[in-house]
Structures are given as structure tokens and as C-alpha cells.
PDB file of C-alpha atoms in Angstrom:
ATOM      1  CA  MET A   1     -17.297  -4.968  -4.931  1.00 96.00           C
ATOM      2  CA  ILE A   2     -16.921  -4.421  -8.629  1.00 97.00           C
ATOM      3  CA  ALA A   3     -13.868  -5.349 -10.663  1.00 98.00           C
ATOM      4  CA  VAL A   4     -13.250  -4.428 -14.267  1.00 98.00           C
ATOM      5  CA  ILE A   5     -10.465  -6.706 -15.404  1.00 98.00           C
ATOM      6  CA  GLN A   6      -8.574  -6.362 -18.632  1.00 98.00           C
ATOM      7  CA  ARG A   7      -6.173  -8.903 -20.009  1.00 98.00           C
ATOM      8  CA  CYS A   8      -3.056  -6.950 -20.852  1.00 98.00           C
ATOM      9  CA  ARG A   9       0.390  -7.217 -22.330  1.00 98.00           C
ATOM     10  CA  SER A  10       1.487  -4.520 -19.909  1.00 98.00           C
ATOM     11  CA  SER A  11      -0.020  -1.921 -17.622  1.00 98.00           C
ATOM     12  CA  ARG A  12       1.252   0.850 -15.403  1.00 98.00           C
ATOM     13  CA  VAL A  13      -0.078   3.573 -13.161  1.00 98.00           C
ATOM     14  CA  GLU A  14       1.529   6.952 -12.571  1.00 98.00           C
ATOM     15  CA  VAL A  15       1.012   9.554  -9.869  1.00 97.00           C
ATOM     16  CA  ASP A  16       2.500  13.016 -10.438  1.00 97.00           C
ATOM     17  CA  GLY A  17       4.416  11.700 -13.450  1.00 96.00           C
ATOM     18  CA  LYS A  18       6.089   8.881 -11.498  1.00 98.00           C
ATOM     19  CA  VAL A  19       5.369   5.179 -12.049  1.00 98.00           C
ATOM     20  CA  VAL A  20       3.981   3.710  -8.804  1.00 98.00           C
ATOM     21  CA  GLY A  21       2.924   0.316 -10.167  1.00 98.00           C
ATOM     22  CA  SER A  22       3.808  -1.590 -13.308  1.00 98.00           C
ATOM     23  CA  ILE A  23       3.252  -5.112 -14.662  1.00 98.00           C
ATOM     24  CA  SER A  24       4.007  -7.088 -17.773  1.00 98.00           C
ATOM     25  CA  ARG A  25       1.629  -9.783 -19.071  1.00 98.00           C
ATOM     26  CA  GLY A  26      -1.357 -10.259 -16.824  1.00 98.00           C
ATOM     27  CA  LEU A  27      -4.444  -8.396 -15.675  1.00 98.00           C
ATOM     28  CA  ASN A  28      -5.266  -4.790 -14.968  1.00 98.00           C
ATOM     29  CA  CYS A  29      -7.976  -4.703 -12.307  1.00 98.00           C
ATOM     30  CA  LEU A  30      -9.977  -1.555 -11.623  1.00 98.00           C
ATOM     31  CA  LEU A  31     -11.594  -2.148  -8.237  1.00 98.00           C
ATOM     32  CA  GLY A  32     -14.587  -0.362  -6.725  1.00 98.00           C
ATOM     33  CA  VAL A  33     -15.816  -0.950  -3.180  1.00 98.00           C
ATOM     34  CA  ALA A  34     -19.507  -0.511  -2.424  1.00 96.00           C
ATOM     35  CA  ARG A  35     -21.148   0.519   0.809  1.00 96.00           C
ATOM     36  CA  GLY A  36     -21.745  -2.632   2.862  1.00 95.00           C
ATOM     37  CA  ASP A  37     -19.149  -4.814   1.116  1.00 96.00           C
ATOM     38  CA  THR A  38     -17.428  -7.419   3.281  1.00 96.00           C
ATOM     39  CA  GLU A  39     -14.149  -9.300   3.561  1.00 97.00           C
ATOM     40  CA  GLU A  40     -15.992 -12.407   2.375  1.00 96.00           C
ATOM     41  CA  GLU A  41     -16.887 -10.599  -0.854  1.00 96.00           C
ATOM     42  CA  ALA A  42     -13.295  -9.391  -1.230  1.00 97.00           C
ATOM     43  CA  ARG A  43     -11.984 -12.959  -0.928  1.00 97.00           C
ATOM     44  CA  TRP A  44     -14.572 -14.297  -3.386  1.00 97.00           C
ATOM     45  CA  LEU A  45     -13.782 -11.573  -5.919  1.00 97.00           C
ATOM     46  CA  ALA A  46     -10.016 -11.989  -5.483  1.00 98.00           C
ATOM     47  CA  ASP A  47     -10.287 -15.744  -6.059  1.00 98.00           C
ATOM     48  CA  LYS A  48     -12.481 -15.147  -9.118  1.00 97.00           C
ATOM     49  CA  VAL A  49     -10.064 -12.620 -10.660  1.00 98.00           C
ATOM     50  CA  VAL A  50      -7.005 -14.814 -10.184  1.00 98.00           C
ATOM     51  CA  ASN A  51      -8.662 -18.050 -11.336  1.00 98.00           C
ATOM     52  CA  LEU A  52     -10.885 -16.827 -14.186  1.00 98.00           C
ATOM     53  CA  ARG A  53      -9.835 -18.621 -17.369  1.00 98.00           C
ATOM     54  CA  ILE A  54      -9.442 -15.737 -19.819  1.00 97.00           C
ATOM     55  CA  PHE A  55      -6.014 -16.412 -21.312  1.00 98.00           C
ATOM     56  CA  GLU A  56      -5.718 -18.458 -24.472  1.00 97.00           C
ATOM     57  CA  ASP A  57      -4.316 -21.982 -24.564  1.00 97.00           C
ATOM     58  CA  LYS A  58      -2.397 -23.480 -27.513  1.00 97.00           C
ATOM     59  CA  GLU A  59      -5.661 -23.952 -29.428  1.00 97.00           C
ATOM     60  CA  GLY A  60      -6.650 -20.298 -28.995  1.00 95.00           C
ATOM     61  CA  LYS A  61      -9.428 -21.012 -26.473  1.00 97.00           C
ATOM     62  CA  MET A  62      -9.805 -19.097 -23.219  1.00 97.00           C
ATOM     63  CA  ASN A  63      -8.789 -21.940 -20.927  1.00 98.00           C
ATOM     64  CA  LEU A  64      -5.971 -20.520 -18.811  1.00 98.00           C
ATOM     65  CA  SER A  65      -6.043 -18.396 -15.671  1.00 98.00           C
ATOM     66  CA  LEU A  66      -3.653 -15.719 -14.452  1.00 98.00           C
ATOM     67  CA  LEU A  67      -2.012 -18.432 -12.353  1.00 98.00           C
ATOM     68  CA  ASP A  68      -1.664 -20.786 -15.321  1.00 98.00           C
ATOM     69  CA  VAL A  69       0.188 -18.177 -17.398  1.00 98.00           C
ATOM     70  CA  GLU A  70       2.217 -16.958 -14.392  1.00 97.00           C
ATOM     71  CA  GLY A  71       0.843 -13.487 -15.010  1.00 98.00           C
ATOM     72  CA  GLU A  72       0.980 -10.346 -12.921  1.00 98.00           C
ATOM     73  CA  LEU A  73      -1.789  -8.188 -11.488  1.00 98.00           C
ATOM     74  CA  LEU A  74      -2.162  -4.412 -11.262  1.00 98.00           C
ATOM     75  CA  VAL A  75      -4.989  -3.323  -8.937  1.00 98.00           C
ATOM     76  CA  VAL A  76      -6.176   0.291  -9.147  1.00 98.00           C
ATOM     77  CA  SER A  77      -8.865   1.718  -6.861  1.00 97.00           C
ATOM     78  CA  GLN A  78     -11.770   3.168  -8.834  1.00 95.00           C
ATOM     79  CA  PHE A  79     -14.717   4.475  -6.816  1.00 95.00           C
ATOM     80  CA  THR A  80     -16.367   5.784  -9.986  1.00 95.00           C
ATOM     81  CA  LEU A  81     -17.353   2.192 -10.804  1.00 96.00           C
ATOM     82  CA  LEU A  82     -20.047   2.739  -8.169  1.00 95.00           C
ATOM     83  CA  GLY A  83     -21.363   5.866  -9.881  1.00 94.00           C
ATOM     84  CA  ASN A  84     -25.082   5.725 -10.589  1.00 94.00           C
ATOM     85  CA  CYS A  85     -25.899   7.563 -13.823  1.00 94.00           C
ATOM     86  CA  ILE A  86     -29.623   6.733 -14.079  1.00 94.00           C
ATOM     87  CA  LYS A  87     -31.039  10.054 -12.868  1.00 94.00           C
ATOM     88  CA  GLY A  88     -30.010  13.461 -14.111  1.00 93.00           C
ATOM     89  CA  ARG A  89     -26.700  14.291 -15.716  1.00 94.00           C
ATOM     90  CA  ARG A  90     -24.380  14.035 -12.755  1.00 95.00           C
ATOM     91  CA  PRO A  91     -23.389  10.633 -11.326  1.00 95.00           C
ATOM     92  CA  SER A  92     -24.375   9.830  -7.754  1.00 95.00           C
ATOM     93  CA  PHE A  93     -21.771   8.100  -5.617  1.00 95.00           C
ATOM     94  CA  THR A  94     -23.975   7.210  -2.653  1.00 94.00           C
ATOM     95  CA  ASP A  95     -23.423   3.485  -3.345  1.00 95.00           C
ATOM     96  CA  ALA A  96     -19.643   3.816  -2.923  1.00 96.00           C
ATOM     97  CA  ALA A  97     -18.161   2.846   0.434  1.00 97.00           C
ATOM     98  CA  PRO A  98     -16.838   5.676   2.623  1.00 97.00           C
ATOM     99  CA  PRO A  99     -13.138   6.272   1.845  1.00 96.00           C
ATOM    100  CA  ASP A 100     -11.744   4.675   5.039  1.00 97.00           C
ATOM    101  CA  GLU A 101     -13.785   1.497   4.590  1.00 97.00           C
ATOM    102  CA  ALA A 102     -13.078   1.354   0.865  1.00 97.00           C
ATOM    103  CA  GLU A 103      -9.342   1.667   1.457  1.00 97.00           C
ATOM    104  CA  ARG A 104      -9.416  -1.052   4.116  1.00 98.00           C
ATOM    105  CA  LEU A 105     -11.182  -3.521   1.785  1.00 98.00           C
ATOM    106  CA  TYR A 106      -9.017  -2.518  -1.190  1.00 98.00           C
ATOM    107  CA  LYS A 107      -5.884  -3.304   0.841  1.00 98.00           C
ATOM    108  CA  TYR A 108      -7.480  -6.513   2.140  1.00 98.00           C
ATOM    109  CA  PHE A 109      -8.183  -7.620  -1.463  1.00 98.00           C
ATOM    110  CA  VAL A 110      -4.567  -6.950  -2.509  1.00 98.00           C
ATOM    111  CA  ASP A 111      -3.007  -8.527   0.595  1.00 98.00           C
ATOM    112  CA  TYR A 112      -5.226 -11.603   0.310  1.00 98.00           C
ATOM    113  CA  ILE A 113      -4.029 -12.248  -3.258  1.00 98.00           C
ATOM    114  CA  ARG A 114      -0.387 -11.636  -2.370  1.00 97.00           C
ATOM    115  CA  GLN A 115      -0.516 -14.033   0.568  1.00 97.00           C
ATOM    116  CA  LYS A 116      -2.644 -16.782  -0.938  1.00 98.00           C
ATOM    117  CA  TYR A 117      -1.289 -16.875  -4.479  1.00 97.00           C
ATOM    118  CA  LYS A 118       2.260 -15.516  -4.176  1.00 91.00           C
ATOM    119  CA  ILE A 119       2.034 -13.643  -7.482  1.00 95.00           C
ATOM    120  CA  LYS A 120       3.308 -10.180  -8.325  1.00 98.00           C
ATOM    121  CA  VAL A 121       0.621  -7.656  -7.400  1.00 98.00           C
ATOM    122  CA  GLU A 122       1.211  -3.956  -7.997  1.00 98.00           C
ATOM    123  CA  THR A 123      -1.125  -1.115  -7.019  1.00 98.00           C
ATOM    124  CA  GLY A 124      -1.916   2.493  -7.596  1.00 96.00           C
ATOM    125  CA  VAL A 125      -2.202   5.020  -4.759  1.00 96.00           C
ATOM    126  CA  PHE A 126      -5.561   5.086  -3.007  1.00 94.00           C
ATOM    127  CA  ARG A 127      -7.409   8.435  -3.427  1.00 92.00           C
ATOM    128  CA  ALA A 128      -4.707   9.862  -5.702  1.00 95.00           C
ATOM    129  CA  MET A 129      -5.243  11.295  -9.167  1.00 96.00           C
ATOM    130  CA  MET A 130      -3.691   8.607 -11.349  1.00 97.00           C
ATOM    131  CA  MET A 131      -2.863   8.042 -14.985  1.00 97.00           C
ATOM    132  CA  VAL A 132      -3.463   4.401 -15.907  1.00 98.00           C
ATOM    133  CA  TYR A 133      -1.938   2.924 -19.050  1.00 98.00           C
ATOM    134  CA  ILE A 134      -3.260  -0.393 -20.284  1.00 97.00           C
ATOM    135  CA  GLU A 135      -2.095  -2.309 -23.325  1.00 97.00           C
ATOM    136  CA  ASN A 136      -5.294  -4.353 -23.533  1.00 96.00           C
ATOM    137  CA  ASP A 137      -4.682  -7.759 -25.095  1.00 96.00           C
ATOM    138  CA  GLY A 138      -7.537  -8.854 -27.322  1.00 93.00           C
ATOM    139  CA  PRO A 139      -9.191  -6.626 -26.282  1.00 94.00           C
ATOM    140  CA  VAL A 140     -10.467  -8.774 -23.438  1.00 97.00           C
ATOM    141  CA  THR A 141     -12.440  -7.025 -20.682  1.00 97.00           C
ATOM    142  CA  PHE A 142     -14.816  -8.407 -18.034  1.00 97.00           C
ATOM    143  CA  ILE A 143     -16.912  -6.860 -15.280  1.00 97.00           C
ATOM    144  CA  ILE A 144     -17.355  -8.921 -12.112  1.00 96.00           C
ATOM    145  CA  ASN A 145     -19.770  -7.705  -9.467  1.00 94.00           C
ATOM    146  CA  SER A 146     -19.824  -9.516  -6.106  1.00 90.00           C
ATOM    147  CA  ARG A 147     -23.333  -8.175  -5.474  1.00 81.00           C
ATOM    148  CA  GLU A 148     -24.647 -10.526  -8.135  1.00 83.00           C
ATOM    149  CA  LYS A 149     -23.533 -13.424  -5.936  1.00 78.00           C
ATOM    150  CA  PHE A 150     -23.992 -12.053  -2.417  1.00 80.00           C
ATOM    151  CA  LYS A 151     -26.965  -9.709  -2.598  1.00 68.00           C
ATOM    152  CA  GLY A 152     -28.896 -11.133  -5.551  1.00 60.00           C
TER     153      GLY A 152
END
């Protein structure tokens, strides 16, 4: 699984001009599910996203997590994170999980965070064309890839 997380002042996602998910201070998380990803990877990545210390403390150092600042989380499915652009001019998406499996793990990721951490988690609509608005704070953006831990 790949997550692109952005520290934000606010973020929202719209489908057909209607807001389907919206947060104030917290993290926007674009989440891609790869072929062969597991629930174990989803849990590891969820724990990493929620506990990563990327919010500033009183001294201006990144020492606080989403939990520490009582932030919110917006998770948006993004299969294009698995696009391979090495060959040719058109991305290949063969590394992306099939839609049914990707949706299952995406929902697992979201539900795991909601149940374990009891924080506000909003989402987009899986497989929908979405408009995502992010007021990136910093800007602060990180890419976390579970494959670096689980598949070397």
C-alpha cells in the first residue's frame, strides 16, 4: 500500500459537485492499494499515518502526531499511485490491486483507524471521479510505502 499524506489546515472531496468528505486540521491521505497487499500491511500503514510525528510542537519542531494534535483524517482512494511510468508514455497499472480487493483493503484501512483510534475519519467515494481540495500546511507531504517494510 502507498499513502501520500499531506498535513493540512483543511481538506474536502467532492463528487458531482457535492461534498462527500471534509476535515479541518489534520491529514489528507491519498491511498493506493497494490496487488498482493494484505490486512497486516493496512494495519501497519494505518498506525504509521496516525502516529507519524509531523505536526509542530511549541518550539516549531515536528514532534507531534495526528493524535497529539487531535487532528482529523481524510482518506481518498488513489489507484494512480500504483502507476508505473518507466516505459513508454502511458502509465501501466498492472501493479494496482483489482478493484474489489482494493476497495476491501481501503475500507479495512479506514475502519481500522476509526475503531482503534476513535478519531474523525472522512472518505471519498471509491471508484468515483472526485475533486480533492487540500489546503496543505507547510507544505508538508510524505510518501509511505508498505512494500519498503514488507517486501524489501
